[in-house]
Amino acid sequence: MNIHEYQAKALLKSCGMPIPQGHVAHTPDEAKDIARTLPGDVFVVKAQIHAGGRGAGHYVGEPSTGGVRLAHSASEVEDVASEMFDRVLVTRQTGPKGRLVRKLYVEAGCRFERELYLSLLIDREKRCLTIVASRDGGMDIEEVAEKTPERVLTTLIDPALGFQEWQARELAVRLALHGKLIREFVQVVQSAYDAFMAYDASLIEINPLVVTHDGALLALDAKMSFDESAFFRHRTLEDLRDENEEDPREQEAARYGLSYIGLDGTIGCMVNGAGLAMATMDIINAEGEEPANFLDVGGGASREKVAAAFRILLGDPKVEGVLINIFGGIMRCDVIADAVIAASFDVGLKVPLVVRLAGTNVAEGLEKLKNSGLKLTVADDLGDAARKIVAAVREGRNV
């Protein structure tokens, strides 16, 4: 789960991270009132959406405007906020559809001399938490890594020992920090590590981490993501969820405990088991088409759960065909058949459907599908299923 910048900063501040003063606004008038409480005569107004690149983004119909704006008075903050609220902001991460701006973060501006990059994330290959830092703050770290990989510094945190201060000191020296800034950098990394461990985060990113004009470190932007599997330990984190920023299909799937991720392809997939789901997506791609989703209904899904999954697939306007690939172990193929039949008649099956069943009660499941009256195709194996659904989708496009 992702959260907004202002929420991430509040969590990080509670762990000792130095951040500028600021508050979230829901109206232009509220933005003006917030600015009046902040120190200084420069203010930063930031669109709050779950996407990076806001400063380089633009509002639909206004390519010269961005999602991060400066203002020099409370009244100017109100004017800027009026131009940003309820507008669709397009960035490199939102795609052309963009995101509607419903909240703004008004923050005290600051003068700074340098921009650094800092993040903590899980290195799944090394199976440990990793600190990533760079002198090139404010830039896309992927671009920096591609063009100048020597400028991206990494330090692995031993899970048995935890974070050690010498690791941050070593990074600080390699980032060309000196004197008290080394001590401050140690505290910044310690704060990020404490927050990561306290909230079971999957990512903490501070970009940029700036050296201010008066020689201090300050986190100007912050991003946090969380491992939802640990939410049973952090019930309050669910209150930070902004459903307006989430795919409605993924919200519906979450209500039924389904593992669903929406993609950009046209063939909907319903599979039980993450490995089988990945293999299904790969073989669709190998046949020259793209999957519309990752959807794992799990090994012991109920009829209601499977029916909900099928309704989500059929409700996606991009889906031109559906492939169901089930290996019945704990899950019974006849239960799958019942759910598919019920959901098809409930929603209305208007796209080609290919079903591949194997395992427990496969004969009963296939017999139910055969006698259902639905227009569907049964496949013998995964390769056969992929070829049939791709052929059906392409034939539908030519009609």
mmCIF file of C-alpha atoms in Angstrom:
data_model
loop_
_atom_site.group_PDB
_atom_site.id
_atom_site.type_symbol
_atom_site.label_atom_id
_atom_site.label_comp_id
_atom_site.label_asym_id
_atom_site.label_seq_id
_atom_site.Cartn_x
_atom_site.Cartn_y
_atom_site.Cartn_z
ATOM 1 C CA MET A 1 0.000 0.000 0.000
ATOM 2 C CA ASN A 2 1.212 3.509 -0.838
ATOM 3 C CA ILE A 3 0.431 6.665 1.106
ATOM 4 C CA HIS A 4 0.641 10.386 0.373
ATOM 5 C CA GLU A 5 3.716 12.527 0.959
ATOM 6 C CA TYR A 6 2.179 14.373 3.909
ATOM 7 C CA GLN A 7 1.322 11.058 5.587
ATOM 8 C CA ALA A 8 4.813 9.655 5.023
ATOM 9 C CA LYS A 9 6.369 12.796 6.476
ATOM 10 C CA ALA A 10 4.213 12.576 9.585
ATOM 11 C CA LEU A 11 5.308 8.970 10.202
ATOM 12 C CA LEU A 12 8.961 9.773 9.547
ATOM 13 C CA LYS A 13 8.841 12.851 11.774
ATOM 14 C CA SER A 14 7.545 10.691 14.620
ATOM 15 C CA CYS A 15 10.762 8.687 14.264
ATOM 16 C CA GLY A 16 13.007 11.754 14.333
ATOM 17 C CA MET A 17 13.310 12.681 10.648
ATOM 18 C CA PRO A 18 13.915 16.418 10.029
ATOM 19 C CA ILE A 19 11.193 17.737 7.715
ATOM 20 C CA PRO A 20 9.919 21.232 6.844
ATOM 21 C CA GLN A 21 6.792 22.525 8.535
ATOM 22 C CA GLY A 22 3.646 21.905 6.537
ATOM 23 C CA HIS A 23 0.030 20.735 6.586
ATOM 24 C CA VAL A 24 -2.461 19.193 4.185
ATOM 25 C CA ALA A 25 -5.204 21.358 2.651
ATOM 26 C CA HIS A 26 -8.535 20.324 1.149
ATOM 27 C CA THR A 27 -9.633 23.752 -0.150
ATOM 28 C CA PRO A 28 -7.849 26.878 -1.456
ATOM 29 C CA ASP A 29 -9.022 28.842 1.582
ATOM 30 C CA GLU A 30 -7.572 26.222 3.907
ATOM 31 C CA ALA A 31 -4.289 26.375 1.968
ATOM 32 C CA LYS A 32 -4.144 30.138 2.552
ATOM 33 C CA ASP A 33 -4.767 29.717 6.280
ATOM 34 C CA ILE A 34 -1.999 27.118 6.521
ATOM 35 C CA ALA A 35 0.466 29.425 4.775
ATOM 36 C CA ARG A 36 -0.214 32.128 7.378
ATOM 37 C CA THR A 37 0.950 29.751 10.134
ATOM 38 C CA LEU A 38 4.216 28.804 8.413
ATOM 39 C CA PRO A 39 7.554 30.588 8.851
ATOM 40 C CA GLY A 40 9.269 32.493 6.051
ATOM 41 C CA ASP A 41 7.993 34.207 2.939
ATOM 42 C CA VAL A 42 8.297 31.341 0.429
ATOM 43 C CA PHE A 43 5.824 28.461 0.360
ATOM 44 C CA VAL A 44 5.652 25.230 -1.626
ATOM 45 C CA VAL A 45 2.273 23.908 -2.759
ATOM 46 C CA LYS A 46 2.352 20.222 -3.701
ATOM 47 C CA ALA A 47 -0.314 18.094 -5.349
ATOM 48 C CA GLN A 48 -0.949 14.942 -3.326
ATOM 49 C CA ILE A 49 -1.303 11.948 -5.635
ATOM 50 C CA HIS A 50 0.258 8.501 -5.537
ATOM 51 C CA ALA A 51 2.755 9.141 -8.322
ATOM 52 C CA GLY A 52 6.258 10.493 -8.706
ATOM 53 C CA GLY A 53 7.467 13.210 -11.039
ATOM 54 C CA ARG A 54 4.862 15.707 -9.865
ATOM 55 C CA GLY A 55 7.130 18.712 -10.349
ATOM 56 C CA ALA A 56 7.800 17.767 -13.961
ATOM 57 C CA GLY A 57 4.163 16.859 -14.588
ATOM 58 C CA HIS A 58 1.423 18.991 -16.114
ATOM 59 C CA TYR A 59 -2.294 19.488 -15.774
ATOM 60 C CA VAL A 60 -4.500 18.331 -18.625
ATOM 61 C CA GLY A 61 -4.831 21.183 -21.075
ATOM 62 C CA GLU A 62 -2.033 23.191 -19.453
ATOM 63 C CA PRO A 63 1.383 21.727 -20.332
ATOM 64 C CA SER A 64 3.251 24.620 -18.688
ATOM 65 C CA THR A 65 1.960 23.943 -15.159
ATOM 66 C CA GLY A 66 3.265 21.390 -12.680
ATOM 67 C CA GLY A 67 2.210 19.615 -9.529
ATOM 68 C CA VAL A 68 4.747 21.434 -7.323
ATOM 69 C CA ARG A 69 4.440 25.242 -7.272
ATOM 70 C CA LEU A 70 6.113 28.098 -5.360
ATOM 71 C CA ALA A 71 4.248 31.025 -3.811
ATOM 72 C CA HIS A 72 5.486 34.130 -2.004
ATOM 73 C CA SER A 73 2.473 35.072 0.099
ATOM 74 C CA ALA A 74 -0.607 33.512 1.673
ATOM 75 C CA SER A 75 -2.848 35.089 -0.953
ATOM 76 C CA GLU A 76 -0.646 33.709 -3.725
ATOM 77 C CA VAL A 77 -0.861 30.278 -2.100
ATOM 78 C CA GLU A 78 -4.649 30.559 -2.344
ATOM 79 C CA ASP A 79 -4.429 31.514 -6.032
ATOM 80 C CA VAL A 80 -2.038 28.665 -6.821
ATOM 81 C CA ALA A 81 -4.192 26.191 -4.892
ATOM 82 C CA SER A 82 -7.258 27.295 -6.845
ATOM 83 C CA GLU A 83 -5.421 26.467 -10.060
ATOM 84 C CA MET A 84 -4.407 23.002 -8.776
ATOM 85 C CA PHE A 85 -7.448 21.642 -6.957
ATOM 86 C CA ASP A 86 -9.783 19.305 -8.856
ATOM 87 C CA ARG A 87 -7.484 19.216 -11.885
ATOM 88 C CA VAL A 88 -6.065 16.100 -13.541
ATOM 89 C CA LEU A 89 -2.291 15.943 -13.119
ATOM 90 C CA VAL A 90 -0.299 13.877 -15.616
ATOM 91 C CA THR A 91 3.193 12.621 -14.724
ATOM 92 C CA ARG A 92 5.496 9.976 -16.129
ATOM 93 C CA GLN A 93 4.096 7.520 -13.573
ATOM 94 C CA THR A 94 0.368 8.203 -14.001
ATOM 95 C CA GLY A 95 0.212 7.602 -17.739
ATOM 96 C CA PRO A 96 -1.824 9.855 -20.038
ATOM 97 C CA LYS A 97 -5.004 9.547 -17.960
ATOM 98 C CA GLY A 98 -3.371 11.268 -14.984
ATOM 99 C CA ARG A 99 -4.776 11.563 -11.450
ATOM 100 C CA LEU A 100 -7.335 13.980 -10.032
ATOM 101 C CA VAL A 101 -5.843 16.272 -7.374
ATOM 102 C CA ARG A 102 -8.062 16.271 -4.280
ATOM 103 C CA LYS A 103 -5.502 17.334 -1.650
ATOM 104 C CA LEU A 104 -2.587 19.756 -1.499
ATOM 105 C CA TYR A 105 0.335 19.898 0.894
ATOM 106 C CA VAL A 106 1.408 23.422 1.832
ATOM 107 C CA GLU A 107 4.940 23.556 3.177
ATOM 108 C CA ALA A 108 7.443 26.197 4.278
ATOM 109 C CA GLY A 109 10.052 26.797 1.591
ATOM 110 C CA CYS A 110 13.770 26.624 2.255
ATOM 111 C CA ARG A 111 17.039 27.581 0.568
ATOM 112 C CA PHE A 112 19.372 24.666 -0.052
ATOM 113 C CA GLU A 113 22.806 24.064 -1.521
ATOM 114 C CA ARG A 114 22.804 20.369 -2.383
ATOM 115 C CA GLU A 115 20.295 17.611 -3.181
ATOM 116 C CA LEU A 116 20.940 14.014 -2.142
ATOM 117 C CA TYR A 117 19.005 10.788 -2.651
ATOM 118 C CA LEU A 118 18.290 8.279 0.129
ATOM 119 C CA SER A 119 16.114 5.188 0.262
ATOM 120 C CA LEU A 120 15.668 1.986 2.224
ATOM 121 C CA LEU A 121 14.269 -1.041 0.440
ATOM 122 C CA ILE A 122 14.331 -4.824 0.462
ATOM 123 C CA ASP A 123 16.982 -6.436 -1.739
ATOM 124 C CA ARG A 124 15.180 -9.680 -2.480
ATOM 125 C CA GLU A 125 18.211 -11.262 -4.112
ATOM 126 C CA LYS A 126 20.377 -10.590 -1.037
ATOM 127 C CA ARG A 127 17.415 -11.129 1.307
ATOM 128 C CA CYS A 128 18.104 -8.096 3.433
ATOM 129 C CA LEU A 129 17.316 -4.423 3.885
ATOM 130 C CA THR A 130 19.462 -2.112 1.761
ATOM 131 C CA ILE A 131 20.378 1.556 2.040
ATOM 132 C CA VAL A 132 20.643 3.289 -1.331
ATOM 133 C CA ALA A 133 22.164 6.770 -1.555
ATOM 134 C CA SER A 134 23.391 9.114 -4.249
ATOM 135 C CA ARG A 135 24.758 12.628 -4.703
ATOM 136 C CA ASP A 136 22.209 13.052 -7.510
ATOM 137 C CA GLY A 137 19.133 13.896 -5.482
ATOM 138 C CA GLY A 138 16.047 15.269 -7.201
ATOM 139 C CA MET A 139 16.593 13.026 -10.220
ATOM 140 C CA ASP A 140 15.104 9.714 -11.308
ATOM 141 C CA ILE A 141 17.343 7.206 -9.525
ATOM 142 C CA GLU A 142 16.758 4.612 -12.255
ATOM 143 C CA GLU A 143 18.136 7.040 -14.810
ATOM 144 C CA VAL A 144 21.153 7.788 -12.608
ATOM 145 C CA ALA A 145 21.803 4.066 -12.143
ATOM 146 C CA GLU A 146 21.632 3.478 -15.889
ATOM 147 C CA LYS A 147 23.848 6.374 -16.979
ATOM 148 C CA THR A 148 26.244 6.728 -14.022
ATOM 149 C CA PRO A 149 25.974 3.573 -11.869
ATOM 150 C CA GLU A 150 29.099 4.515 -9.924
ATOM 151 C CA ARG A 151 27.130 7.403 -8.374
ATOM 152 C CA VAL A 152 24.596 5.043 -6.756
ATOM 153 C CA LEU A 153 25.873 3.786 -3.397
ATOM 154 C CA THR A 154 24.439 0.770 -1.601
ATOM 155 C CA THR A 155 24.936 -0.685 1.864
ATOM 156 C CA LEU A 156 23.405 -3.959 3.022
ATOM 157 C CA ILE A 157 21.988 -4.207 6.553
ATOM 158 C CA ASP A 158 22.609 -7.574 8.184
ATOM 159 C CA PRO A 159 19.195 -8.761 9.479
ATOM 160 C CA ALA A 160 20.849 -10.261 12.578
ATOM 161 C CA LEU A 161 22.820 -7.118 13.495
ATOM 162 C CA GLY A 162 20.467 -4.419 12.252
ATOM 163 C CA PHE A 163 21.540 -0.939 11.218
ATOM 164 C CA GLN A 164 24.999 0.103 12.414
ATOM 165 C CA GLU A 165 25.955 3.769 12.680
ATOM 166 C CA TRP A 166 29.316 3.203 10.966
ATOM 167 C CA GLN A 167 27.423 2.252 7.798
ATOM 168 C CA ALA A 168 25.800 5.688 7.634
ATOM 169 C CA ARG A 169 29.063 7.436 8.481
ATOM 170 C CA GLU A 170 30.801 5.627 5.638
ATOM 171 C CA LEU A 171 28.020 6.614 3.235
ATOM 172 C CA ALA A 172 28.144 10.207 4.434
ATOM 173 C CA VAL A 173 31.842 10.452 3.611
ATOM 174 C CA ARG A 174 31.249 8.961 0.162
ATOM 175 C CA LEU A 175 28.504 11.564 -0.342
ATOM 176 C CA ALA A 176 31.071 14.281 0.436
ATOM 177 C CA LEU A 177 29.410 15.376 3.673
ATOM 178 C CA HIS A 178 31.592 16.890 6.391
ATOM 179 C CA GLY A 179 31.564 17.817 10.063
ATOM 180 C CA LYS A 180 28.185 17.965 11.743
ATOM 181 C CA LEU A 181 26.451 16.910 8.508
ATOM 182 C CA ILE A 182 27.926 13.433 8.988
ATOM 183 C CA ARG A 183 26.295 13.220 12.422
ATOM 184 C CA GLU A 184 23.013 14.531 10.990
ATOM 185 C CA PHE A 185 23.126 12.014 8.142
ATOM 186 C CA VAL A 186 23.565 9.189 10.667
ATOM 187 C CA GLN A 187 20.445 10.435 12.480
ATOM 188 C CA VAL A 188 18.494 10.690 9.220
ATOM 189 C CA VAL A 189 19.342 7.102 8.248
ATOM 190 C CA GLN A 190 18.608 5.921 11.798
ATOM 191 C CA SER A 191 15.199 7.619 11.653
ATOM 192 C CA ALA A 192 14.409 6.032 8.294
ATOM 193 C CA TYR A 193 15.500 2.606 9.569
ATOM 194 C CA ASP A 194 13.433 2.957 12.756
ATOM 195 C CA ALA A 195 10.364 3.874 10.687
ATOM 196 C CA PHE A 196 10.968 1.016 8.264
ATOM 197 C CA MET A 197 11.130 -1.549 11.062
ATOM 198 C CA ALA A 198 8.372 -0.005 13.190
ATOM 199 C CA TYR A 199 5.791 0.020 10.382
ATOM 200 C CA ASP A 200 6.876 -3.019 8.324
ATOM 201 C CA ALA A 201 7.564 -0.802 5.332
ATOM 202 C CA SER A 202 8.576 -2.149 1.943
ATOM 203 C CA LEU A 203 10.088 1.163 0.768
ATOM 204 C CA ILE A 204 11.124 4.493 2.233
ATOM 205 C CA GLU A 205 12.425 7.051 -0.254
ATOM 206 C CA ILE A 206 13.623 10.582 0.507
ATOM 207 C CA ASN A 207 14.271 12.479 -2.702
ATOM 208 C CA PRO A 208 15.600 15.008 -2.302
ATOM 209 C CA LEU A 209 17.340 15.048 1.038
ATOM 210 C CA VAL A 210 18.822 18.546 0.965
ATOM 211 C CA VAL A 211 21.685 20.360 2.626
ATOM 212 C CA THR A 212 20.097 23.673 3.563
ATOM 213 C CA HIS A 213 21.716 27.100 3.240
ATOM 214 C CA ASP A 214 22.434 27.144 6.983
ATOM 215 C CA GLY A 215 24.107 23.716 6.898
ATOM 216 C CA ALA A 216 21.443 21.234 8.020
ATOM 217 C CA LEU A 217 19.783 18.211 6.463
ATOM 218 C CA LEU A 218 16.089 18.318 5.590
ATOM 219 C CA ALA A 219 13.809 15.770 3.893
ATOM 220 C CA LEU A 220 11.993 17.794 1.229
ATOM 221 C CA ASP A 221 10.029 14.872 -0.176
ATOM 222 C CA ALA A 222 9.164 11.441 1.186
ATOM 223 C CA LYS A 223 7.553 8.267 -0.052
ATOM 224 C CA MET A 224 6.539 5.180 1.910
ATOM 225 C CA SER A 225 5.072 1.852 0.891
ATOM 226 C CA PHE A 226 4.005 -0.954 3.201
ATOM 227 C CA ASP A 227 3.774 -4.725 3.268
ATOM 228 C CA GLU A 228 0.024 -5.289 3.591
ATOM 229 C CA SER A 229 0.656 -8.810 4.906
ATOM 230 C CA ALA A 230 1.803 -7.164 8.155
ATOM 231 C CA PHE A 231 -1.277 -4.989 8.620
ATOM 232 C CA PHE A 232 -2.544 -7.247 11.384
ATOM 233 C CA ARG A 233 0.238 -5.646 13.432
ATOM 234 C CA HIS A 234 -0.554 -2.092 12.295
ATOM 235 C CA ARG A 235 -4.300 -1.573 12.194
ATOM 236 C CA THR A 236 -3.929 2.221 12.122
ATOM 237 C CA LEU A 237 -2.028 2.109 8.819
ATOM 238 C CA GLU A 238 -5.172 1.034 7.003
ATOM 239 C CA ASP A 239 -6.693 4.372 7.987
ATOM 240 C CA LEU A 240 -4.068 6.031 5.746
ATOM 241 C CA ARG A 241 -5.379 4.291 2.641
ATOM 242 C CA ASP A 242 -6.746 6.653 -0.009
ATOM 243 C CA GLU A 243 -9.118 4.619 -2.130
ATOM 244 C CA ASN A 244 -9.371 7.447 -4.659
ATOM 245 C CA GLU A 245 -5.751 6.696 -5.585
ATOM 246 C CA GLU A 246 -6.253 2.958 -6.030
ATOM 247 C CA ASP A 247 -7.478 0.886 -8.930
ATOM 248 C CA PRO A 248 -11.166 0.109 -8.221
ATOM 249 C CA ARG A 249 -10.612 -3.406 -9.543
ATOM 250 C CA GLU A 250 -7.891 -3.961 -6.969
ATOM 251 C CA GLN A 251 -10.141 -2.563 -4.239
ATOM 252 C CA GLU A 252 -12.893 -5.014 -5.177
ATOM 253 C CA ALA A 253 -10.412 -7.889 -5.260
ATOM 254 C CA ALA A 254 -9.064 -6.947 -1.823
ATOM 255 C CA ARG A 255 -12.579 -7.140 -0.369
ATOM 256 C CA TYR A 256 -12.680 -10.818 -1.339
ATOM 257 C CA GLY A 257 -9.075 -11.587 -0.374
ATOM 258 C CA LEU A 258 -7.963 -12.002 -3.993
ATOM 259 C CA SER A 259 -4.445 -11.296 -5.239
ATOM 260 C CA TYR A 260 -5.084 -8.978 -8.196
ATOM 261 C CA ILE A 261 -2.933 -6.515 -10.100
ATOM 262 C CA GLY A 262 -4.321 -4.687 -13.115
ATOM 263 C CA LEU A 263 -2.112 -4.580 -16.219
ATOM 264 C CA ASP A 264 -2.383 -3.006 -19.654
ATOM 265 C CA GLY A 265 -3.126 -6.056 -21.806
ATOM 266 C CA THR A 266 -6.373 -7.424 -23.229
ATOM 267 C CA ILE A 267 -6.569 -11.048 -22.041
ATOM 268 C CA GLY A 268 -8.000 -11.515 -18.573
ATOM 269 C CA CYS A 269 -6.485 -14.353 -16.534
ATOM 270 C CA MET A 270 -7.908 -16.266 -13.592
ATOM 271 C CA VAL A 271 -5.505 -18.776 -12.083
ATOM 272 C CA ASN A 272 -4.936 -20.502 -8.747
ATOM 273 C CA GLY A 273 -1.389 -20.212 -7.489
ATOM 274 C CA ALA A 274 1.093 -17.389 -8.043
ATOM 275 C CA GLY A 275 3.573 -19.539 -9.962
ATOM 276 C CA LEU A 276 0.903 -20.858 -12.309
ATOM 277 C CA ALA A 277 -0.402 -17.297 -12.747
ATOM 278 C CA MET A 278 3.042 -16.073 -13.782
ATOM 279 C CA ALA A 279 3.450 -18.987 -16.200
ATOM 280 C CA THR A 280 0.037 -18.213 -17.696
ATOM 281 C CA MET A 281 0.956 -14.584 -18.222
ATOM 282 C CA ASP A 282 4.280 -15.568 -19.788
ATOM 283 C CA ILE A 283 2.759 -17.968 -22.271
ATOM 284 C CA ILE A 284 0.134 -15.404 -23.342
ATOM 285 C CA ASN A 285 2.988 -13.009 -23.966
ATOM 286 C CA ALA A 286 4.876 -15.682 -25.906
ATOM 287 C CA GLU A 287 1.836 -16.078 -28.176
ATOM 288 C CA GLY A 288 2.015 -12.368 -29.027
ATOM 289 C CA GLU A 289 -0.638 -10.849 -26.746
ATOM 290 C CA GLU A 290 -0.539 -9.180 -23.317
ATOM 291 C CA PRO A 291 -2.311 -10.205 -20.083
ATOM 292 C CA ALA A 292 -4.795 -7.731 -18.640
ATOM 293 C CA ASN A 293 -4.059 -8.717 -15.064
ATOM 294 C CA PHE A 294 -2.423 -10.936 -12.515
ATOM 295 C CA LEU A 295 -5.168 -12.754 -10.609
ATOM 296 C CA ASP A 296 -4.540 -15.574 -8.146
ATOM 297 C CA VAL A 297 -7.711 -16.876 -6.507
ATOM 298 C CA GLY A 298 -5.685 -19.076 -4.159
ATOM 299 C CA GLY A 299 -5.681 -22.784 -3.467
ATOM 300 C CA GLY A 300 -8.835 -23.022 -1.376
ATOM 301 C CA ALA A 301 -11.082 -20.336 -2.807
ATOM 302 C CA SER A 302 -14.839 -20.608 -2.292
ATOM 303 C CA ARG A 303 -17.448 -20.446 -5.034
ATOM 304 C CA GLU A 304 -18.261 -16.865 -3.981
ATOM 305 C CA LYS A 305 -14.613 -15.860 -4.193
ATOM 306 C CA VAL A 306 -14.162 -17.343 -7.659
ATOM 307 C CA ALA A 307 -17.390 -15.744 -8.873
ATOM 308 C CA ALA A 308 -16.187 -12.352 -7.605
ATOM 309 C CA ALA A 309 -12.890 -12.832 -9.446
ATOM 310 C CA PHE A 310 -14.687 -13.630 -12.668
ATOM 311 C CA ARG A 311 -16.942 -10.582 -12.304
ATOM 312 C CA ILE A 312 -13.864 -8.378 -11.882
ATOM 313 C CA LEU A 313 -12.394 -9.766 -15.098
ATOM 314 C CA LEU A 314 -15.589 -9.315 -17.093
ATOM 315 C CA GLY A 315 -16.055 -5.808 -15.714
ATOM 316 C CA ASP A 316 -12.743 -4.600 -17.139
ATOM 317 C CA PRO A 317 -13.491 -2.771 -20.433
ATOM 318 C CA LYS A 318 -10.012 -3.560 -21.781
ATOM 319 C CA VAL A 319 -10.554 -7.326 -21.577
ATOM 320 C CA GLU A 320 -11.205 -8.850 -25.007
ATOM 321 C CA GLY A 321 -11.018 -12.443 -23.845
ATOM 322 C CA VAL A 322 -10.661 -14.499 -20.660
ATOM 323 C CA LEU A 323 -8.421 -17.468 -19.927
ATOM 324 C CA ILE A 324 -9.170 -19.594 -16.864
ATOM 325 C CA ASN A 325 -6.311 -21.899 -15.916
ATOM 326 C CA ILE A 326 -6.978 -24.009 -12.827
ATOM 327 C CA PHE A 327 -5.064 -26.924 -11.383
ATOM 328 C CA GLY A 328 -7.347 -28.540 -8.842
ATOM 329 C CA GLY A 329 -5.502 -29.679 -5.733
ATOM 330 C CA ILE A 330 -7.252 -28.335 -2.678
ATOM 331 C CA MET A 331 -9.518 -26.460 -5.067
ATOM 332 C CA ARG A 332 -12.077 -28.627 -6.879
ATOM 333 C CA CYS A 333 -12.663 -28.119 -10.573
ATOM 334 C CA ASP A 334 -16.425 -28.578 -10.232
ATOM 335 C CA VAL A 335 -16.531 -25.656 -7.763
ATOM 336 C CA ILE A 336 -14.672 -23.530 -10.305
ATOM 337 C CA ALA A 337 -17.164 -24.552 -12.990
ATOM 338 C CA ASP A 338 -20.161 -23.660 -10.808
ATOM 339 C CA ALA A 339 -18.716 -20.236 -10.003
ATOM 340 C CA VAL A 340 -17.824 -19.444 -13.609
ATOM 341 C CA ILE A 341 -21.272 -20.433 -14.826
ATOM 342 C CA ALA A 342 -23.036 -18.374 -12.153
ATOM 343 C CA ALA A 343 -20.876 -15.288 -12.735
ATOM 344 C CA SER A 344 -21.223 -15.540 -16.519
ATOM 345 C CA PHE A 345 -24.994 -15.457 -16.356
ATOM 346 C CA ASP A 346 -24.918 -12.766 -13.676
ATOM 347 C CA VAL A 347 -22.625 -10.355 -15.529
ATOM 348 C CA GLY A 348 -23.137 -11.505 -19.095
ATOM 349 C CA LEU A 349 -20.380 -13.241 -21.039
ATOM 350 C CA LYS A 350 -19.656 -11.028 -24.062
ATOM 351 C CA VAL A 351 -16.030 -11.989 -24.766
ATOM 352 C CA PRO A 352 -14.371 -15.300 -25.726
ATOM 353 C CA LEU A 353 -13.725 -17.632 -22.798
ATOM 354 C CA VAL A 354 -11.186 -20.454 -22.770
ATOM 355 C CA VAL A 355 -11.043 -22.815 -19.801
ATOM 356 C CA ARG A 356 -8.290 -25.246 -18.910
ATOM 357 C CA LEU A 357 -9.017 -27.475 -15.912
ATOM 358 C CA ALA A 358 -6.884 -30.231 -14.432
ATOM 359 C CA GLY A 359 -6.844 -32.114 -11.139
ATOM 360 C CA THR A 360 -9.528 -32.824 -8.545
ATOM 361 C CA ASN A 361 -13.018 -33.457 -9.974
ATOM 362 C CA VAL A 362 -11.931 -32.318 -13.437
ATOM 363 C CA ALA A 363 -14.406 -34.601 -15.202
ATOM 364 C CA GLU A 364 -17.323 -33.218 -13.194
ATOM 365 C CA GLY A 365 -16.185 -29.656 -13.816
ATOM 366 C CA LEU A 366 -15.856 -30.116 -17.565
ATOM 367 C CA GLU A 367 -19.240 -31.796 -17.737
ATOM 368 C CA LYS A 368 -20.891 -28.855 -15.969
ATOM 369 C CA LEU A 369 -19.261 -26.395 -18.373
ATOM 370 C CA LYS A 370 -20.321 -28.486 -21.348
ATOM 371 C CA ASN A 371 -23.964 -28.527 -20.222
ATOM 372 C CA SER A 372 -24.065 -24.877 -19.105
ATOM 373 C CA GLY A 373 -25.157 -23.409 -22.436
ATOM 374 C CA LEU A 374 -22.274 -20.938 -22.296
ATOM 375 C CA LYS A 375 -20.243 -20.216 -25.397
ATOM 376 C CA LEU A 376 -16.792 -21.256 -24.236
ATOM 377 C CA THR A 377 -13.817 -23.319 -25.368
ATOM 378 C CA VAL A 378 -12.157 -26.063 -23.353
ATOM 379 C CA ALA A 379 -8.379 -26.470 -23.693
ATOM 380 C CA ASP A 380 -6.282 -29.597 -23.158
ATOM 381 C CA ASP A 381 -3.216 -27.919 -21.639
ATOM 382 C CA LEU A 382 -1.748 -24.494 -20.975
ATOM 383 C CA GLY A 383 -0.140 -24.114 -24.380
ATOM 384 C CA ASP A 384 -3.369 -25.109 -26.092
ATOM 385 C CA ALA A 385 -5.312 -22.668 -23.897
ATOM 386 C CA ALA A 386 -3.024 -19.749 -24.735
ATOM 387 C CA ARG A 387 -3.183 -20.410 -28.460
ATOM 388 C CA LYS A 388 -6.971 -20.690 -28.398
ATOM 389 C CA ILE A 389 -7.625 -17.501 -26.419
ATOM 390 C CA VAL A 390 -5.170 -15.489 -28.536
ATOM 391 C CA ALA A 391 -6.781 -16.778 -31.734
ATOM 392 C CA ALA A 392 -10.275 -15.981 -30.410
ATOM 393 C CA VAL A 393 -9.320 -12.442 -29.392
ATOM 394 C CA ARG A 394 -7.708 -11.721 -32.752
ATOM 395 C CA GLU A 395 -10.680 -13.142 -34.598
ATOM 396 C CA GLY A 396 -12.975 -10.884 -32.577
ATOM 397 C CA ARG A 397 -10.983 -7.832 -33.604
ATOM 398 C CA ASN A 398 -11.418 -8.703 -37.277
ATOM 399 C CA VAL A 399 -15.179 -9.133 -37.099
#
